[in-house]
Short mmCIF file of C-alpha atoms and ligand atoms in Angstrom, two decimals:
data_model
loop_
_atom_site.label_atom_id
_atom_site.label_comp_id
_atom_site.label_asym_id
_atom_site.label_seq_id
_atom_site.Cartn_x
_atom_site.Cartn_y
_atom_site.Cartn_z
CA UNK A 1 0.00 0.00 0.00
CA UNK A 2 1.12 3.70 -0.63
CA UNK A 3 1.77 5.65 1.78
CA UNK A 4 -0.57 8.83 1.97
CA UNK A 5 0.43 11.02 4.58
CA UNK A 6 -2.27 11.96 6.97
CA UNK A 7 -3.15 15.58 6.35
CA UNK A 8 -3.39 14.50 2.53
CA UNK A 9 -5.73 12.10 3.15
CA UNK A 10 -7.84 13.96 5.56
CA UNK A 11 -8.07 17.08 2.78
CA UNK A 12 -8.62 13.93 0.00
CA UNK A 13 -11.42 12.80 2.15
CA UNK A 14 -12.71 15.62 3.25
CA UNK A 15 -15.36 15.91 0.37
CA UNK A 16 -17.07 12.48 1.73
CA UNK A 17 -17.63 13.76 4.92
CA UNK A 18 -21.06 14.16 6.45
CA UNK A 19 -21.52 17.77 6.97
CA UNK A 20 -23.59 17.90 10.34
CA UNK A 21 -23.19 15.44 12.10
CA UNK A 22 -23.79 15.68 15.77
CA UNK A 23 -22.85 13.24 19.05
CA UNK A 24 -24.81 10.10 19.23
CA UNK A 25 -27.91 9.54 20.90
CA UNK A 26 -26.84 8.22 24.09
CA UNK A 27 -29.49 5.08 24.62
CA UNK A 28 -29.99 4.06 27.97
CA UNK A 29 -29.17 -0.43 28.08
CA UNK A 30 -31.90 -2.79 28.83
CA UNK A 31 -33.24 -2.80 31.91
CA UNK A 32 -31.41 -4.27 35.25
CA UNK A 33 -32.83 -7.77 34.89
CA UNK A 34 -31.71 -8.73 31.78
CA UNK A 35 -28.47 -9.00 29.94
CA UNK A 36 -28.49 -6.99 26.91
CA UNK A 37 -26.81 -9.03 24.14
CA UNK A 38 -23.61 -7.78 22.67
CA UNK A 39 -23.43 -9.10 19.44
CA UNK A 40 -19.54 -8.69 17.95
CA UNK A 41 -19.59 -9.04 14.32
CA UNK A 42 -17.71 -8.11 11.18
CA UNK A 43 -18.84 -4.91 9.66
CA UNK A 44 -19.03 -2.17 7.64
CA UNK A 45 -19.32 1.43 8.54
CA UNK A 46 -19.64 4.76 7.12
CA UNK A 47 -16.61 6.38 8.07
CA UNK A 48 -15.89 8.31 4.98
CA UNK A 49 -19.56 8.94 4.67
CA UNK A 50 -22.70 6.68 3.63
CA UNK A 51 -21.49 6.65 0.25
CA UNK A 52 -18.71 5.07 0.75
CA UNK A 53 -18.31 2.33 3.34
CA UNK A 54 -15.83 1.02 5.01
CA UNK A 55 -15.46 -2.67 5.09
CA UNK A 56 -13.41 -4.78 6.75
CA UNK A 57 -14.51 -3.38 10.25
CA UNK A 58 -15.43 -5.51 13.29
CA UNK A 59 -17.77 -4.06 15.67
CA UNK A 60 -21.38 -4.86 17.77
CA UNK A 61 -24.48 -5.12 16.93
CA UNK A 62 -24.04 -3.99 13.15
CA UNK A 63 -21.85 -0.83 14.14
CA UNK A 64 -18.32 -0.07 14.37
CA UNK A 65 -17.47 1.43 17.28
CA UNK A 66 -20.52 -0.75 19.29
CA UNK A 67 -23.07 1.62 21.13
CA UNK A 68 -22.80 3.51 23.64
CA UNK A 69 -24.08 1.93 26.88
CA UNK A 70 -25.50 4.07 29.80
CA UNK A 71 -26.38 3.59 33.12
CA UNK A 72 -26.59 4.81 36.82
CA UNK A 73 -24.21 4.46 39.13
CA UNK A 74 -24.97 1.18 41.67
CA UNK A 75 -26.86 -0.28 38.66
CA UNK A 76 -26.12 -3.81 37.75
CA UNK A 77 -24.54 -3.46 34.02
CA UNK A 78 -25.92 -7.52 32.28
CA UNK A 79 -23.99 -7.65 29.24
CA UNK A 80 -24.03 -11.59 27.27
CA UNK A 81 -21.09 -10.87 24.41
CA UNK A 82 -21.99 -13.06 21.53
CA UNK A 83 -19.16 -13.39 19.24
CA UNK A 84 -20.10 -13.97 15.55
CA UNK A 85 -16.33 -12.43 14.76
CA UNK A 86 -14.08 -15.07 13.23
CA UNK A 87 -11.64 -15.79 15.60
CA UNK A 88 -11.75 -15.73 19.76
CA UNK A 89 -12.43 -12.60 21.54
CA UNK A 90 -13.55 -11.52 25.42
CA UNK A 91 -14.72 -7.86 26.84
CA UNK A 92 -12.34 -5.59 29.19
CA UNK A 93 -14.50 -2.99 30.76
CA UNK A 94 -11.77 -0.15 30.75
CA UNK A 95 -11.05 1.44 33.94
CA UNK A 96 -14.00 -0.01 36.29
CA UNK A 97 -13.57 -1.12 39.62
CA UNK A 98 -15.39 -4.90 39.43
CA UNK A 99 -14.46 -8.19 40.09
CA UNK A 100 -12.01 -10.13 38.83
CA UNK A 101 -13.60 -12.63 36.82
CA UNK A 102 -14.91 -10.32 34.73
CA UNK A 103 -12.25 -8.35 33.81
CA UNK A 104 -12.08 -10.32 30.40
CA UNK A 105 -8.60 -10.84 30.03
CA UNK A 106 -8.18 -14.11 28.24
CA UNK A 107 -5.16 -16.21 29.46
CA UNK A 108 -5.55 -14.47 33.03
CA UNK A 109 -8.89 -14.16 34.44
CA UNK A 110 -11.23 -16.13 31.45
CA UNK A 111 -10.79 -18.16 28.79
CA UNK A 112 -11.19 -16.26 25.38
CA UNK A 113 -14.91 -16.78 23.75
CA UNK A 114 -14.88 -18.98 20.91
CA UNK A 115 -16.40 -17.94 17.42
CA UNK A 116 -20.05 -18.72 17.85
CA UNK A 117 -19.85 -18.99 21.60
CA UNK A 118 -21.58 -16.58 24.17
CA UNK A 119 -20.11 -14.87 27.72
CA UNK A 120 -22.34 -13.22 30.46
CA UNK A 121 -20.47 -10.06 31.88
CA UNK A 122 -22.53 -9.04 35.38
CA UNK A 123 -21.52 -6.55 37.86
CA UNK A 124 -22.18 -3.67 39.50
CA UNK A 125 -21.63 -0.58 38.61
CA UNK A 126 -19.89 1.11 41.79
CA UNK A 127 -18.60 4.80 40.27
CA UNK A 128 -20.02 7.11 37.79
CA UNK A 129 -17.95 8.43 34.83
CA UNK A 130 -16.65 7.95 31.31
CA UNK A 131 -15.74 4.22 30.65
CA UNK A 132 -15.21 2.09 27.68
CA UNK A 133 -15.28 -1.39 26.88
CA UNK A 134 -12.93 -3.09 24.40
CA UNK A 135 -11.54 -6.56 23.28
CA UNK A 136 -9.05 -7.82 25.30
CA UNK A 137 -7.88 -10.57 22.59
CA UNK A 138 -5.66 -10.04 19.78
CA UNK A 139 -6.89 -6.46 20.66
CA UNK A 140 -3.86 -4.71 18.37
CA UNK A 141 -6.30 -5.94 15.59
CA UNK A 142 -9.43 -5.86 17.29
CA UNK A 143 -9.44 -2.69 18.41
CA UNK A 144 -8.16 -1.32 15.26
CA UNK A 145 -10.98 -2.71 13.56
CA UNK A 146 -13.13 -1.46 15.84
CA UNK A 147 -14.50 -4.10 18.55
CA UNK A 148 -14.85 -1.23 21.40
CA UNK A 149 -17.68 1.06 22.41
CA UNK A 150 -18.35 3.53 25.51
CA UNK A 151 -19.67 2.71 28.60
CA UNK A 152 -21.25 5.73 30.34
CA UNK A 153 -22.30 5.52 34.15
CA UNK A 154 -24.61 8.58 35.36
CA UNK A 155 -24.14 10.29 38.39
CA UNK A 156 -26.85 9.59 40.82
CA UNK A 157 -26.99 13.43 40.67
CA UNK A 158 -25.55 14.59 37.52
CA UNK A 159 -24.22 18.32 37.23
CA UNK A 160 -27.21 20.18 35.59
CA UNK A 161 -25.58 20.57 31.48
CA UNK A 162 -27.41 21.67 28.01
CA UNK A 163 -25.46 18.88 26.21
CA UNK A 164 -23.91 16.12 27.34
CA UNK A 165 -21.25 15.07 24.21
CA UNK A 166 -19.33 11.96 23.32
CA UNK A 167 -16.59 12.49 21.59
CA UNK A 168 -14.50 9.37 20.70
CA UNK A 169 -11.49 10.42 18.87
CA UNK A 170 -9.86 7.32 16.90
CA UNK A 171 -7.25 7.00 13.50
CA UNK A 172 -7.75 4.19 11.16
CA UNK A 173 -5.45 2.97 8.34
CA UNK A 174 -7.99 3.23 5.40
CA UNK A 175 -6.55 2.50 1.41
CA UNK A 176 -7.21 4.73 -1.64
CA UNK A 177 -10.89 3.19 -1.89
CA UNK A 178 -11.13 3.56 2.19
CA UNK A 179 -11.08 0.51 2.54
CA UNK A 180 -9.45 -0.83 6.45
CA UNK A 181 -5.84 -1.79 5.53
CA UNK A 182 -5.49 -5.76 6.79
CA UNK A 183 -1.85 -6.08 5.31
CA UNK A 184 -0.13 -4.45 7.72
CA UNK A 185 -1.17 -5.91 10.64
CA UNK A 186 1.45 -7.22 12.95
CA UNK A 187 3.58 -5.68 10.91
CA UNK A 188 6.77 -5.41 13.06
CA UNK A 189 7.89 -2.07 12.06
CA UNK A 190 4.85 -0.61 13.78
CA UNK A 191 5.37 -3.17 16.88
CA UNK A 192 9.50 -1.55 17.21
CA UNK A 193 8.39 2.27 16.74
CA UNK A 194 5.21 4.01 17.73
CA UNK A 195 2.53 1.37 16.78
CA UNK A 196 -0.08 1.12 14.38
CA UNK A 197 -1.00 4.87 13.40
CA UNK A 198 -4.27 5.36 11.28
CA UNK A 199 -4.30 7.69 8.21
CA UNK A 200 -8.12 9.01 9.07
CA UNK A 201 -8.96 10.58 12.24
CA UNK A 202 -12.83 9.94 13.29
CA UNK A 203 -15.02 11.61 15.56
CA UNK A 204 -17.52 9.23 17.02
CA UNK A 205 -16.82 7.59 13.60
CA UNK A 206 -17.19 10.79 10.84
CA UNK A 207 -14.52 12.80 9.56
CA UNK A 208 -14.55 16.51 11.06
CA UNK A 209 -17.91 16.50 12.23
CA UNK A 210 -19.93 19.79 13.68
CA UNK A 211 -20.88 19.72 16.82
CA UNK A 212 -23.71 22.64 16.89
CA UNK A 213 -23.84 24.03 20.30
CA UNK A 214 -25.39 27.91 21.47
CA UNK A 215 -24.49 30.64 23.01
CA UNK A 216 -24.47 30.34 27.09
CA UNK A 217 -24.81 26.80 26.85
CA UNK A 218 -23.13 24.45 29.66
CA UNK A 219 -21.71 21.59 27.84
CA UNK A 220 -20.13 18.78 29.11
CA UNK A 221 -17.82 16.96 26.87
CA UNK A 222 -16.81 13.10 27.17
CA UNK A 223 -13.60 12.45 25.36
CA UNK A 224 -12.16 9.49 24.91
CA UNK A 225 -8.93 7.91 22.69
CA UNK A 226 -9.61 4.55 21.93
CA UNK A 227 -6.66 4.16 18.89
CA UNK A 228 -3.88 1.68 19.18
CA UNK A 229 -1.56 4.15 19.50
CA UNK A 230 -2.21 7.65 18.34
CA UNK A 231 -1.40 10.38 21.38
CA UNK A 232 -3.65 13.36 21.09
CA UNK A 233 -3.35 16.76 22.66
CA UNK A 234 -6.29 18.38 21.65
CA UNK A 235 -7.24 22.19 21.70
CA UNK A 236 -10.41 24.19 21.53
CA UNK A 237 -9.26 27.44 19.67
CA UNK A 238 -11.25 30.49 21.96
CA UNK A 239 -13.51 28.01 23.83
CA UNK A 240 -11.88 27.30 27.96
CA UNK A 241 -12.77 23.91 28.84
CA UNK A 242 -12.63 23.05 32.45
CA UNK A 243 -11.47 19.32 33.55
CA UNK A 244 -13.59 17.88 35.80
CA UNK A 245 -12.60 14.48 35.14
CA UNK A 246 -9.64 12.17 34.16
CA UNK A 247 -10.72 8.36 32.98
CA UNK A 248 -13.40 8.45 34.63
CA UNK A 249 -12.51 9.96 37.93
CA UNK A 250 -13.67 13.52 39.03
CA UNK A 251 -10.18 15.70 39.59
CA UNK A 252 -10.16 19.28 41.21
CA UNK A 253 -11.66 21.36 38.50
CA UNK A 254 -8.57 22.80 36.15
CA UNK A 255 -7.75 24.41 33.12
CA UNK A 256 -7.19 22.29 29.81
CA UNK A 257 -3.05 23.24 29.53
CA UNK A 258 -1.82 25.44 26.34
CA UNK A 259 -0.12 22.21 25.11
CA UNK A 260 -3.56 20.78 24.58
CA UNK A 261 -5.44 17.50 26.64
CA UNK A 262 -2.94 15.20 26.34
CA UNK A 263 -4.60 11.88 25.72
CA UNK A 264 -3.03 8.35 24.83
CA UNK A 265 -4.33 5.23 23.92
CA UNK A 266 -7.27 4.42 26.53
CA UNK A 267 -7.72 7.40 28.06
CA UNK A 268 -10.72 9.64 28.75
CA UNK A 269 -11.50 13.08 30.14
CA UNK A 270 -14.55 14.77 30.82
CA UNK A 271 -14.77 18.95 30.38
CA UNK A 272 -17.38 21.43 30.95
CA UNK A 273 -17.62 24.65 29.71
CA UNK A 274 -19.96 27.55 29.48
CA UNK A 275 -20.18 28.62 25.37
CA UNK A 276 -19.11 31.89 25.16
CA UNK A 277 -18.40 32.31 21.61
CA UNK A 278 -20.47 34.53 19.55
CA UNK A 279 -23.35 33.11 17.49
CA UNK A 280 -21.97 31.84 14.00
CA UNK A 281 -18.51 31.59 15.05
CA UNK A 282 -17.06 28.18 14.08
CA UNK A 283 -14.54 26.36 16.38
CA UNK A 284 -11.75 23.84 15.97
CA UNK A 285 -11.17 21.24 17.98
CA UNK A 286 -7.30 20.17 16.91
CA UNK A 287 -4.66 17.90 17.84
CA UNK A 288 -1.43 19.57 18.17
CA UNK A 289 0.22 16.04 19.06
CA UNK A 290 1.96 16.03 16.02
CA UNK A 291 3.45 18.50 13.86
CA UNK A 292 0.85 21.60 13.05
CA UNK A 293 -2.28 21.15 14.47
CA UNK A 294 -5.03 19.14 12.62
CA UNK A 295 -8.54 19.69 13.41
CA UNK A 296 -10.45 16.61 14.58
CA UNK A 297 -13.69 18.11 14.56
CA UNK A 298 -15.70 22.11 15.02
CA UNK A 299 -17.94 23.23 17.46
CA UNK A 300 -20.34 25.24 15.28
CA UNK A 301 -22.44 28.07 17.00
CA UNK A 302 -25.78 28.67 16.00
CA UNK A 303 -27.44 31.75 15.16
CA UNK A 304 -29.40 32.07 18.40
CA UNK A 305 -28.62 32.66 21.67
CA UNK A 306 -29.42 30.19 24.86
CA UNK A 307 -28.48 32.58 27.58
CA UNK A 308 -26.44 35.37 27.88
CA UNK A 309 -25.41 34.88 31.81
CA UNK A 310 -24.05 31.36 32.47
CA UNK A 311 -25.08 28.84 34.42
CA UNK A 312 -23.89 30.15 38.33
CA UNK A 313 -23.53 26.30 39.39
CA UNK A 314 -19.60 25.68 39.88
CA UNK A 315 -17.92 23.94 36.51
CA UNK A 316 -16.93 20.27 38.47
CA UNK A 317 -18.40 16.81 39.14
CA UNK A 318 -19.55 15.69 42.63
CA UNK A 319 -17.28 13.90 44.74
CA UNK A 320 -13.62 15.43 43.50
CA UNK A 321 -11.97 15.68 46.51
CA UNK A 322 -13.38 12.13 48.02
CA UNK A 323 -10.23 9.75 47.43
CA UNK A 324 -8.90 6.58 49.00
CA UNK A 325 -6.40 7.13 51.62
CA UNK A 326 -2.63 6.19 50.31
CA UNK A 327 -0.30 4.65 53.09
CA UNK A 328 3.09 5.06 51.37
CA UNK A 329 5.20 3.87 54.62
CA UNK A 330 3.79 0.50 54.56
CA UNK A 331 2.98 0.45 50.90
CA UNK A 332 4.50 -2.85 48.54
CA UNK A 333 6.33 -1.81 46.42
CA UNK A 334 7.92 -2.59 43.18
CA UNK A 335 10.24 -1.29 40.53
CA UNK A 336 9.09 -1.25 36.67
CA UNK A 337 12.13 -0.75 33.74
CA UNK A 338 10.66 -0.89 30.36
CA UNK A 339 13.02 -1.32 27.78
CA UNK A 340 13.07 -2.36 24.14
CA UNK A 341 12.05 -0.98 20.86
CA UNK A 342 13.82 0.77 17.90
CA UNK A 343 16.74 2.45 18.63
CA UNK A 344 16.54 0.85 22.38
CA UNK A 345 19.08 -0.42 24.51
CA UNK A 346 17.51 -4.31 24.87
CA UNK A 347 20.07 -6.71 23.87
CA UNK A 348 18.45 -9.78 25.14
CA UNK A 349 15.16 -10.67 27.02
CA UNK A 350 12.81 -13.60 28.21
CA UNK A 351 10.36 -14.92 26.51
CA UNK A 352 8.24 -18.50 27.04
CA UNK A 353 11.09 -18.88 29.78
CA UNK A 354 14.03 -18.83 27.57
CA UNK A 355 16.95 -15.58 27.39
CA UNK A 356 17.21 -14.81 23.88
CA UNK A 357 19.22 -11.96 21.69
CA UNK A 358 17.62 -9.04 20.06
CA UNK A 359 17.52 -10.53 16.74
CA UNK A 360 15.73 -13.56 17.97
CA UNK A 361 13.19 -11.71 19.96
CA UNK A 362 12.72 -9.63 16.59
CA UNK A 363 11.87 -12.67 14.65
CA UNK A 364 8.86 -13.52 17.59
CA UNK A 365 7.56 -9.85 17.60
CA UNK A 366 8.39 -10.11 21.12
CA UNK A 367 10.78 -6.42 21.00
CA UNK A 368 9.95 -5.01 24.64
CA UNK A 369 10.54 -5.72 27.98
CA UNK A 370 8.77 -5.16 31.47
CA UNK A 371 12.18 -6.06 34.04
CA UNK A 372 13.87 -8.12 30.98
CA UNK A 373 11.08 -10.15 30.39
CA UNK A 374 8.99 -10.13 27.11
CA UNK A 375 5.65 -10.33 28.63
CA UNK A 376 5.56 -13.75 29.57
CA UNK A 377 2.84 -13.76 32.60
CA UNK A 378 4.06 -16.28 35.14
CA UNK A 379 5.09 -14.26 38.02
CA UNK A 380 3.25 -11.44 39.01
CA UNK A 381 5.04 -7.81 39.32
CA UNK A 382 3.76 -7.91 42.99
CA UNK A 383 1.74 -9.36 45.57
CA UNK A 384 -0.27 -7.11 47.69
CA UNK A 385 -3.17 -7.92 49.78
CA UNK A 386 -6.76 -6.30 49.65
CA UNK A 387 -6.97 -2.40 51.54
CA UNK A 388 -3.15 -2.33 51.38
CA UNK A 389 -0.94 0.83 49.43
CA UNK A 390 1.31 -0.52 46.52
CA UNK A 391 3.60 2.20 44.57
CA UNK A 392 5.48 0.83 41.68
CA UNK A 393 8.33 2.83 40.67
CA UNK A 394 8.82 3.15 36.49
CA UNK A 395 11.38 4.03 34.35
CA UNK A 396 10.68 4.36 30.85
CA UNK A 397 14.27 3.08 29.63
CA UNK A 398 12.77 3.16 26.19
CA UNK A 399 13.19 5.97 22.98
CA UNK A 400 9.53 5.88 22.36
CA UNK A 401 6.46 7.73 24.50
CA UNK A 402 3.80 5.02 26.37
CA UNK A 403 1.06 4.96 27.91
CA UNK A 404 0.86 3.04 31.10
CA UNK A 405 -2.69 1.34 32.29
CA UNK A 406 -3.34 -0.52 35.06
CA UNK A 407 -6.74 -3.04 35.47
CA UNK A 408 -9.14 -2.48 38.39
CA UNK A 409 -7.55 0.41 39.97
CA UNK A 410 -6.92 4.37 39.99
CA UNK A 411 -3.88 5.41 40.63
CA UNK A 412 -2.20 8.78 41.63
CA UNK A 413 1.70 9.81 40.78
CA UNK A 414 3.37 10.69 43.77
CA UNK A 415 6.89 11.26 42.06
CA UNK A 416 7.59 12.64 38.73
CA UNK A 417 11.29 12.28 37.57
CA UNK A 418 12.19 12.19 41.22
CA UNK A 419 10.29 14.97 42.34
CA UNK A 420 7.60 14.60 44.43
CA UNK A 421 3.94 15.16 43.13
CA UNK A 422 1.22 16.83 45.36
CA UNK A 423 -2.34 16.30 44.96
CA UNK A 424 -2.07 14.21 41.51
CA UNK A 425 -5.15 13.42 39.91
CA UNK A 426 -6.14 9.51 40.15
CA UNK A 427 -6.16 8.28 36.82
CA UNK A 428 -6.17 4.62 35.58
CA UNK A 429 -3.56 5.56 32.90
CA UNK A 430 -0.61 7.41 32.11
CA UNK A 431 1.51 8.75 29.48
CA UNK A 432 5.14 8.32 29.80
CA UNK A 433 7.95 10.56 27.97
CA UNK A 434 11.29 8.70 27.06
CA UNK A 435 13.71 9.08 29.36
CA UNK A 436 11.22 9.78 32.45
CA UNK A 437 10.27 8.12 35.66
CA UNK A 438 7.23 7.98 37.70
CA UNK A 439 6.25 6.20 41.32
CA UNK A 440 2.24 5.75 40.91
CA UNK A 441 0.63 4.34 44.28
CA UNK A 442 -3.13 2.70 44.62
CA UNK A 443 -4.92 0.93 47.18
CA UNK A 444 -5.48 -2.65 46.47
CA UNK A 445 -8.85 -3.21 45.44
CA UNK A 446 -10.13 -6.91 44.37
CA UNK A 447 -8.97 -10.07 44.90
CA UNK A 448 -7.41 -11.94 41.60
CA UNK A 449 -5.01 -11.03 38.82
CA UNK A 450 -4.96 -7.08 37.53
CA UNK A 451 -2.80 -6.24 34.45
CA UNK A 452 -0.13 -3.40 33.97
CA UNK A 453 0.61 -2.82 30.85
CA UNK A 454 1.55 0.13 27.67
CA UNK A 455 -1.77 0.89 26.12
CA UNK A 456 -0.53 1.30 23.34
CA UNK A 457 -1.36 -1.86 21.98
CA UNK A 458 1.28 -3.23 19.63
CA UNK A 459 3.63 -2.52 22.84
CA UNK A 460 1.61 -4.72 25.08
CA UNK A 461 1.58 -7.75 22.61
CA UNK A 462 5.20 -7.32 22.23
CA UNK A 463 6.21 -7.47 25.44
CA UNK A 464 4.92 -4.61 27.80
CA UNK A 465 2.75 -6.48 30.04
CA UNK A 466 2.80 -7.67 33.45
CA UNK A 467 0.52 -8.04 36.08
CA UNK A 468 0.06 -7.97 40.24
CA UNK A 469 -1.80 -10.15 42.34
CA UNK A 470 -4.37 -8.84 45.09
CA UNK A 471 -4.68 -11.34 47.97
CU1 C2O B 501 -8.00 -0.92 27.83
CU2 C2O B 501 -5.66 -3.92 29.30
O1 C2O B 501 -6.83 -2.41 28.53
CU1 CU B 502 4.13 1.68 24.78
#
């Protein structure tokens, strides 16, 4: 395939792009008593507009990304995954607090589903916020192809907003006739450098969208970045977004930062903002990650006006400030060197047991390390029981950014690059600069097996994965 640089193809594509195209309708799931089926299935999906399909895709129920599930917190979410895809597959619910067992991490706490098989997920839903589910199996192609969707939990009481508005930011490696580019899969080029990097940038699956808001409107805004490995630090030209949220988890209310929300592979943040633009005016939304800034999507103001004095109800989610209790002096700790990579400093590594050269690890697609092993998941990083503090101390030993997620939990940094961190948000990810160090501590949550890994997901299948036990 020929390589089409992404700004080309965006301006190539631009003329198939739906021109008003709003956030989806947010449907609430079945009720509490029954499981609402989940059907995974290949697909195709209109991502260059209904003219022109995109095939190739895998997705739920007849749509790539799946829907968007909602419900309250202390609901029960039912969710029976039916896999018509052709290979195995299993559901990770992305940054929830639940049991083990249903963590859907084949090889550690389930069994992947077979093709034509089905798998109840049931548990309760014990915080509100932005979530997503994904597959956990083979997910460097499953993801890519779009087996993920959002999971939304309401706030019993949710902060009183005009619009509430997804946006799911994701790249996808599309070919001259848009169609999804299989070829390069597991390509190992991707795998050593920066992972598998789309050529089309979606908004809840359209190119550039318009988002039409008003004048004195409070939005809030749901972002989430559910690529294999595309980092986005997106800006909102005039508009001043607050943070009230970081995957999931209401922070102390803050600025968005000049740089732009930075936001790697898994993460989410929710903003709110008053609209103060003037009617007409037409807003980008850009990601200044790379090079100049590309707009993703515009907020588009329409000709009337909502209100001319904002909302007076403080811009923040209930229940910032409420946060487990960290006990660093008896914490468990653990220290974390990832290695590996293009242009890395891994020579050797294990992998299935064995220590084996750089070249050899090449040829198995197996090019990082967690601690000098290739994510082989035998031992656990740690061992910590239930209620206790564990910090793990890591050093990104590596030439390449990550982004660091951990199953079950929310975590806070208490040291950046040896310097102590005050009052870090609790996030259940992280993004990582080469060269740089972080100590993140969490309290122990469930029992069972909980996974540490770089979201970035052609990193985690070659090598960047470990995991800690909770006893
Ligand atoms: Cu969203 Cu182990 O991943
Ligand atoms: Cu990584």
């Amino acid at each position: 395939m020929t390589t089409i640089s992404r700004r080309g193809f965006l301006a190539a594509s631009a003329a198939f792009s739906a021109g008003l195209v709003t956030a989806p309708t947010l449907t609430r799931a079945a009720a509490a008593d029954g499981f609402r089926t989940l059907r995974a299935e290949p697909v195709s999906a209109p991502l260059l507009g209904p003219d022109r399909p995109t095939a190739g895709l895998w997705g739920f129920d007849g749509r790539a990304p799946g829907p968007v599930l909602r419900h309250r917190v202390g609901e029960t979410l039912r969710v029976r995954l039916d896999n018509r895809l052709p290979m195995p597959t299993a559901l990770h619910w992305h940054g929830l607090r639940l049991p083990n067992a249903m963590d859907g991490v084949p090889g550690l706490t389930q069994e992947a589903v077979p093709k034509g098989e089905t798998f109840d997920y049931a548990f309760d839903l014990k915080d509100a916020g932005t979530f997503w589910y994904h597959s956990h199996q083979r997910a460097w192609e499953q993801v890519a192809r779009g087996v993920y969707g959002v999971l939304i939990v309401d706030e019993a009481e949710p902060p009183q907003v005009d619009q509430d508005l997804l946006l799911v930011v994701d790249d996808w490696l599309l070919d001259r006739d848009g169609r999804f580019v299989e070829e390069t899969l597991g390509a190992l080029h991707d795998w050593g450098h920066g992972g598998r990097m789309g050529n089309v940038v979606t908004v809840n699956g359209r190119v550039r969208p318009d988002i039409s808001v008003r004048r004195g409107e409070r939005l809030r805004l749901r972002l989430l970045n559910p690529s294999n490995a595309l980092i986005l630090a997106l800006t909102f030209g005039s508009l001043r977004p607050t943070v009230v949220a970081l995957d999931g988890r209401p922070c102390r209310p803050h600025p968005v930062s000049e740089n732009g929300l930075l936001l790697g592979s898994g993460q989410r943040a929710d903003l709110m903002m008053d609209v103060d633009a003037e009617p007409g005016a037409r807003i980008a939304i850009a990601d200044q990650a790379y090079d100049d800034p590309a707009p993703v999507a515009h907020i588009a103001v329409a000709d009337d006006v909502l209100r001319e004095t904002p909302l007076d109800a403080p811009l923040a989610l209930p229940g910032f400030e409420a946060a487990p209790v960290l006990d660093l002096e008896t914490a468990v700790t653990a220290d974390l060197l990832m290695q590996g990579g293009a242009m890395g400093t891994m020579d050797e590594a294990v992998y299935n047991g064995q220590r084996m050269g750089w070249r050899d690890l090449v040829r198995v697609n197996r090019v990082w390390a967690f601690n000098g092993v290739a994510g082989d998941l035998d031992t656990p990083l740690l061992e910590v029981p239930r209620g206790r503090t564990a910090t793990v101390a890591i050093r990104n030993d590596t030439r390449w950014p990550h982004a660091m997620h951990l199953h079950g939990h929310h975590f806070r940094i208490v040291e950046r690059n040896g310097r102590p961190v005050p009052d870090a948000p609790w996030r259940d990810g992280e993004m990582m600069g080469s060269g740089e160090t972080m100590r993140i501590a969490f309290v122990a949550e469930e029992p069972g097996k909980w996974l540490l890994h770089c979201h970035m997901l052609e990193h985690s299948a070659g090598g960047m994965m470990t995991w800690l036990r909770v006893t």
